[in-house]
């Protein structure tokens, strides 16, 4: 049993796949953060635009 665990720890097959999975996870987190900030900024932009148009159209 001990030999199995030693061999398992030393086995480097699949390491590249794990590295790609970690990298993909980091990319997803970064894109989510950027997307959230972009969405908030665009919402504020359109709200301000709508409010300015409403204010300008009042007599």
mmCIF file of C-alpha atoms in Angstrom:
data_model
loop_
_atom_site.group_PDB
_atom_site.id
_atom_site.type_symbol
_atom_site.label_atom_id
_atom_site.label_comp_id
_atom_site.label_asym_id
_atom_site.label_seq_id
_atom_site.Cartn_x
_atom_site.Cartn_y
_atom_site.Cartn_z
ATOM 1 C CA UNK A 1 0.000 0.000 0.000
ATOM 2 C CA UNK A 2 2.833 2.355 0.857
ATOM 3 C CA UNK A 3 4.454 1.707 -2.522
ATOM 4 C CA UNK A 4 1.189 2.566 -4.249
ATOM 5 C CA UNK A 5 1.047 5.977 -2.552
ATOM 6 C CA UNK A 6 4.702 6.678 -3.325
ATOM 7 C CA UNK A 7 4.122 5.819 -6.965
ATOM 8 C CA UNK A 8 0.956 7.925 -7.011
ATOM 9 C CA UNK A 9 2.760 10.985 -5.619
ATOM 10 C CA UNK A 10 5.651 10.613 -8.073
ATOM 11 C CA UNK A 11 3.405 10.032 -11.098
ATOM 12 C CA UNK A 12 3.426 13.161 -13.262
ATOM 13 C CA UNK A 13 0.911 12.007 -15.860
ATOM 14 C CA UNK A 14 -1.979 14.426 -16.027
ATOM 15 C CA UNK A 15 -0.010 17.302 -14.526
ATOM 16 C CA UNK A 16 -0.407 19.352 -17.702
ATOM 17 C CA UNK A 17 -4.158 18.790 -17.662
ATOM 18 C CA UNK A 18 -4.295 19.986 -14.064
ATOM 19 C CA UNK A 19 -2.266 23.086 -14.931
ATOM 20 C CA UNK A 20 -4.642 23.876 -17.797
ATOM 21 C CA UNK A 21 -7.642 23.390 -15.505
ATOM 22 C CA UNK A 22 -6.197 25.793 -12.934
ATOM 23 C CA UNK A 23 -5.380 28.326 -15.647
ATOM 24 C CA UNK A 24 -8.899 28.028 -17.073
ATOM 25 C CA UNK A 25 -10.345 28.628 -13.612
ATOM 26 C CA UNK A 26 -8.259 31.770 -13.190
ATOM 27 C CA UNK A 27 -9.384 33.043 -16.601
ATOM 28 C CA UNK A 28 -13.042 32.427 -15.714
ATOM 29 C CA UNK A 29 -12.692 34.325 -12.437
ATOM 30 C CA UNK A 30 -10.970 37.238 -14.197
ATOM 31 C CA UNK A 31 -13.595 37.411 -16.950
ATOM 32 C CA UNK A 32 -16.386 37.316 -14.378
ATOM 33 C CA UNK A 33 -14.830 40.193 -12.443
ATOM 34 C CA UNK A 34 -14.320 42.271 -15.589
ATOM 35 C CA UNK A 35 -17.803 41.462 -16.868
ATOM 36 C CA UNK A 36 -19.398 42.519 -13.595
ATOM 37 C CA UNK A 37 -17.557 45.837 -13.597
ATOM 38 C CA UNK A 38 -18.392 46.435 -17.260
ATOM 39 C CA UNK A 39 -22.063 45.622 -16.676
ATOM 40 C CA UNK A 40 -22.262 48.017 -13.710
ATOM 41 C CA UNK A 41 -20.564 50.792 -15.677
ATOM 42 C CA UNK A 42 -22.861 50.357 -18.672
ATOM 43 C CA UNK A 43 -25.938 50.376 -16.438
ATOM 44 C CA UNK A 44 -24.826 53.633 -14.854
ATOM 45 C CA UNK A 45 -24.078 55.133 -18.267
ATOM 46 C CA UNK A 46 -27.540 54.371 -19.642
ATOM 47 C CA UNK A 47 -29.263 55.495 -16.440
ATOM 48 C CA UNK A 48 -27.469 58.836 -16.584
ATOM 49 C CA UNK A 49 -28.222 59.173 -20.291
ATOM 50 C CA UNK A 50 -31.922 58.457 -19.753
ATOM 51 C CA UNK A 51 -32.116 60.898 -16.825
ATOM 52 C CA UNK A 52 -30.398 63.639 -18.846
ATOM 53 C CA UNK A 53 -32.759 63.124 -21.781
ATOM 54 C CA UNK A 54 -35.753 63.279 -19.435
ATOM 55 C CA UNK A 55 -34.453 66.438 -17.749
ATOM 56 C CA UNK A 56 -33.767 68.110 -21.103
ATOM 57 C CA UNK A 57 -37.240 67.308 -22.443
ATOM 58 C CA UNK A 58 -39.085 68.913 -19.512
ATOM 59 C CA UNK A 59 -40.324 72.477 -20.114
#
